[in-house]
Short mmCIF file of C-alpha atoms in Angstrom, two decimals:
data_model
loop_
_atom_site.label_atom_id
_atom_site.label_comp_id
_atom_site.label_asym_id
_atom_site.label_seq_id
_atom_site.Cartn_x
_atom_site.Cartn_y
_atom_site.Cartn_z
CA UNK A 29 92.56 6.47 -61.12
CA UNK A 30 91.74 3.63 -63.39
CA UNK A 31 92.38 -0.27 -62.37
CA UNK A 32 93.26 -2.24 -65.04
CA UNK A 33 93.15 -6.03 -65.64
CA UNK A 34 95.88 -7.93 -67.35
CA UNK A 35 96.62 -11.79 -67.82
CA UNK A 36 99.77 -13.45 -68.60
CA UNK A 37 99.92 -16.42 -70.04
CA UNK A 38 103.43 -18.43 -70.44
CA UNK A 39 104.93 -21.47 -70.48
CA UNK A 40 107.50 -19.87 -68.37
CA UNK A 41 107.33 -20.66 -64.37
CA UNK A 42 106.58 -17.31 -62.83
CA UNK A 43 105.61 -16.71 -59.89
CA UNK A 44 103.33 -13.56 -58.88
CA UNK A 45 106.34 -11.69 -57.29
CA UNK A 46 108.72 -12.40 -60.46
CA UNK A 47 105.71 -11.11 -62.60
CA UNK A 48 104.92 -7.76 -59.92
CA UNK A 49 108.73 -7.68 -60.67
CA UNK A 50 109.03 -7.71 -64.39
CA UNK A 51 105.77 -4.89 -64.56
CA UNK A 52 107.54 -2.98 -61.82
CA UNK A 53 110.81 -2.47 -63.97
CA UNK A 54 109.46 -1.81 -67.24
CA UNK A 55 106.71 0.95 -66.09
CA UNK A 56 108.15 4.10 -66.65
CA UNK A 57 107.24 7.29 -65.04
CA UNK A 58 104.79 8.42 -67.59
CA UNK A 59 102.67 4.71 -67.62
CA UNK A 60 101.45 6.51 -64.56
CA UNK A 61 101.61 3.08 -62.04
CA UNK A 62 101.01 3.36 -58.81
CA UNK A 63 100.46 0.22 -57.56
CA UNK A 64 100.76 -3.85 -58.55
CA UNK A 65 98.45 -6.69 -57.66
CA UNK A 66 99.22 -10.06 -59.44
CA UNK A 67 97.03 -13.36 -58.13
CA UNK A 68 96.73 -16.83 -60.29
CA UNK A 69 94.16 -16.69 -62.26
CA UNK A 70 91.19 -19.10 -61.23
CA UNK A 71 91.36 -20.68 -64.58
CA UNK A 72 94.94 -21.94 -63.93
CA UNK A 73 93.55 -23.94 -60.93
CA UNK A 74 95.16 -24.19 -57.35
CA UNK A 75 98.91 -24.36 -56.87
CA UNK A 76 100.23 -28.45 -56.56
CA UNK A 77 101.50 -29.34 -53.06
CA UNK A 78 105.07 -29.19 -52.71
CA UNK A 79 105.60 -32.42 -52.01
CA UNK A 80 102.80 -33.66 -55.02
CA UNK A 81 104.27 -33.97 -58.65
CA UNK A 82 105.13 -30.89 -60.44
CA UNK A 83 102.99 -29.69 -63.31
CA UNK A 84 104.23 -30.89 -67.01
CA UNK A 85 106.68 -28.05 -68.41
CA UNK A 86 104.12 -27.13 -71.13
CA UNK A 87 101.57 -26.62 -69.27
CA UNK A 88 100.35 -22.81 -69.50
CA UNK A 89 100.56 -20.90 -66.21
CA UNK A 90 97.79 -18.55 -66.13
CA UNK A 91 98.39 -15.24 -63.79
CA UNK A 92 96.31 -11.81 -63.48
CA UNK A 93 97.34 -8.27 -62.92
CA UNK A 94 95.52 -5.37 -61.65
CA UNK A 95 97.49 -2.21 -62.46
CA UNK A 96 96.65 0.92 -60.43
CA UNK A 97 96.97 3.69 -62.80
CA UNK A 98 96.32 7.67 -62.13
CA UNK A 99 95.53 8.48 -65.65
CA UNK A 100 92.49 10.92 -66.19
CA UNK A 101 91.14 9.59 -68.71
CA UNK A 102 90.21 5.24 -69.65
CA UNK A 103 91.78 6.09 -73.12
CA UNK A 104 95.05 7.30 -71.05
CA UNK A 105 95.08 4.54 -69.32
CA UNK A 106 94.43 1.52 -71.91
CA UNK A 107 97.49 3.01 -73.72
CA UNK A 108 99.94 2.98 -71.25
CA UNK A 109 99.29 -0.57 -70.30
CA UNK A 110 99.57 -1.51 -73.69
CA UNK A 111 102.74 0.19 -74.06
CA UNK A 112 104.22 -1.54 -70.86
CA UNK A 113 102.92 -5.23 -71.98
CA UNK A 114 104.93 -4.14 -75.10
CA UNK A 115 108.17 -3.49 -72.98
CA UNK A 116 107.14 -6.90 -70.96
CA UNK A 117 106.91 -8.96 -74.11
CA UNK A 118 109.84 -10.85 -74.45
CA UNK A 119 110.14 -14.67 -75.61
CA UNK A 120 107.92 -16.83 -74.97
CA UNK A 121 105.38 -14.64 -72.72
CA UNK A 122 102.14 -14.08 -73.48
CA UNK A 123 100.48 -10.51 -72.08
CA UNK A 124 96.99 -8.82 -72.93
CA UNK A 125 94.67 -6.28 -71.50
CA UNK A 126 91.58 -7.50 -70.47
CA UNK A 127 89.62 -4.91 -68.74
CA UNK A 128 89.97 -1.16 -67.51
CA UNK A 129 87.56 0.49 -65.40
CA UNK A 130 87.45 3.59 -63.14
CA UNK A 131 88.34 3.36 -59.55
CA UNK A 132 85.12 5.20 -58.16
CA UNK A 133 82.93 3.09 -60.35
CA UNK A 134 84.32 -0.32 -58.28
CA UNK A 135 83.75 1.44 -55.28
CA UNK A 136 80.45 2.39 -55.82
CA UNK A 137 79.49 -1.13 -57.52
CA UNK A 138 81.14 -2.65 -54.43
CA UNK A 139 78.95 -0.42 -51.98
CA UNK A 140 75.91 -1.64 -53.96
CA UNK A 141 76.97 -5.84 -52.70
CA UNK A 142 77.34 -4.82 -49.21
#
């Protein structure tokens, strides 16, 4: 299983369940998802209060993805995100890959911290 990173960046107002959404419908079988995590990305700062003033319209809204993907192989995997980002393009978003890397190597990285 491979975990990899993707960041959208749009002048569109999604949130992370409308962009979980979108991935969610265009994966096909063969993309080989198997799981969706979208955050805000810390560049695009915290959320504004509800009752504070909303952000300008142009402003870029900068989210990330991790896609859970059971691929054997990192080349497997790079090109079946890329070929979903391609189905998810559609005016005015912004998609790209940013990182891949093996599930067992984060483990064993994150067993190294703690």
């Amino acid at each position: 299983m491979y975990l990899v990173d993707i960041r959208l960046e749009s002048a569109a107002r999604l949130s992370p369940a409308d962009v979980r959404s979108l991935l969610s419908r265009a994966a096909l079988p063969g993309d080989g998802v198997e799981h969706i995590y979208v955050q805000p990305s810390p560049q695009s700062g915290p959320a504004p209060l509800p009752s504070g003033p909303a952000p300008p319209r142009d402003a870029a809204l900068c989210l990330d993805a991790v896609l859970f993907l059971s691929h054997l192989t990192l080349t497997e995997s790079e090109r079946a995100v890329d070929a979903l980002l391609e189905r998810c393009t559609t005016r005015g978003l912004r998609l790209r890959r940013l990182s891949a890397v093996p599930l067992t190597l984060l483990v064993e990285l994150l067993a190294l911290e703690g």
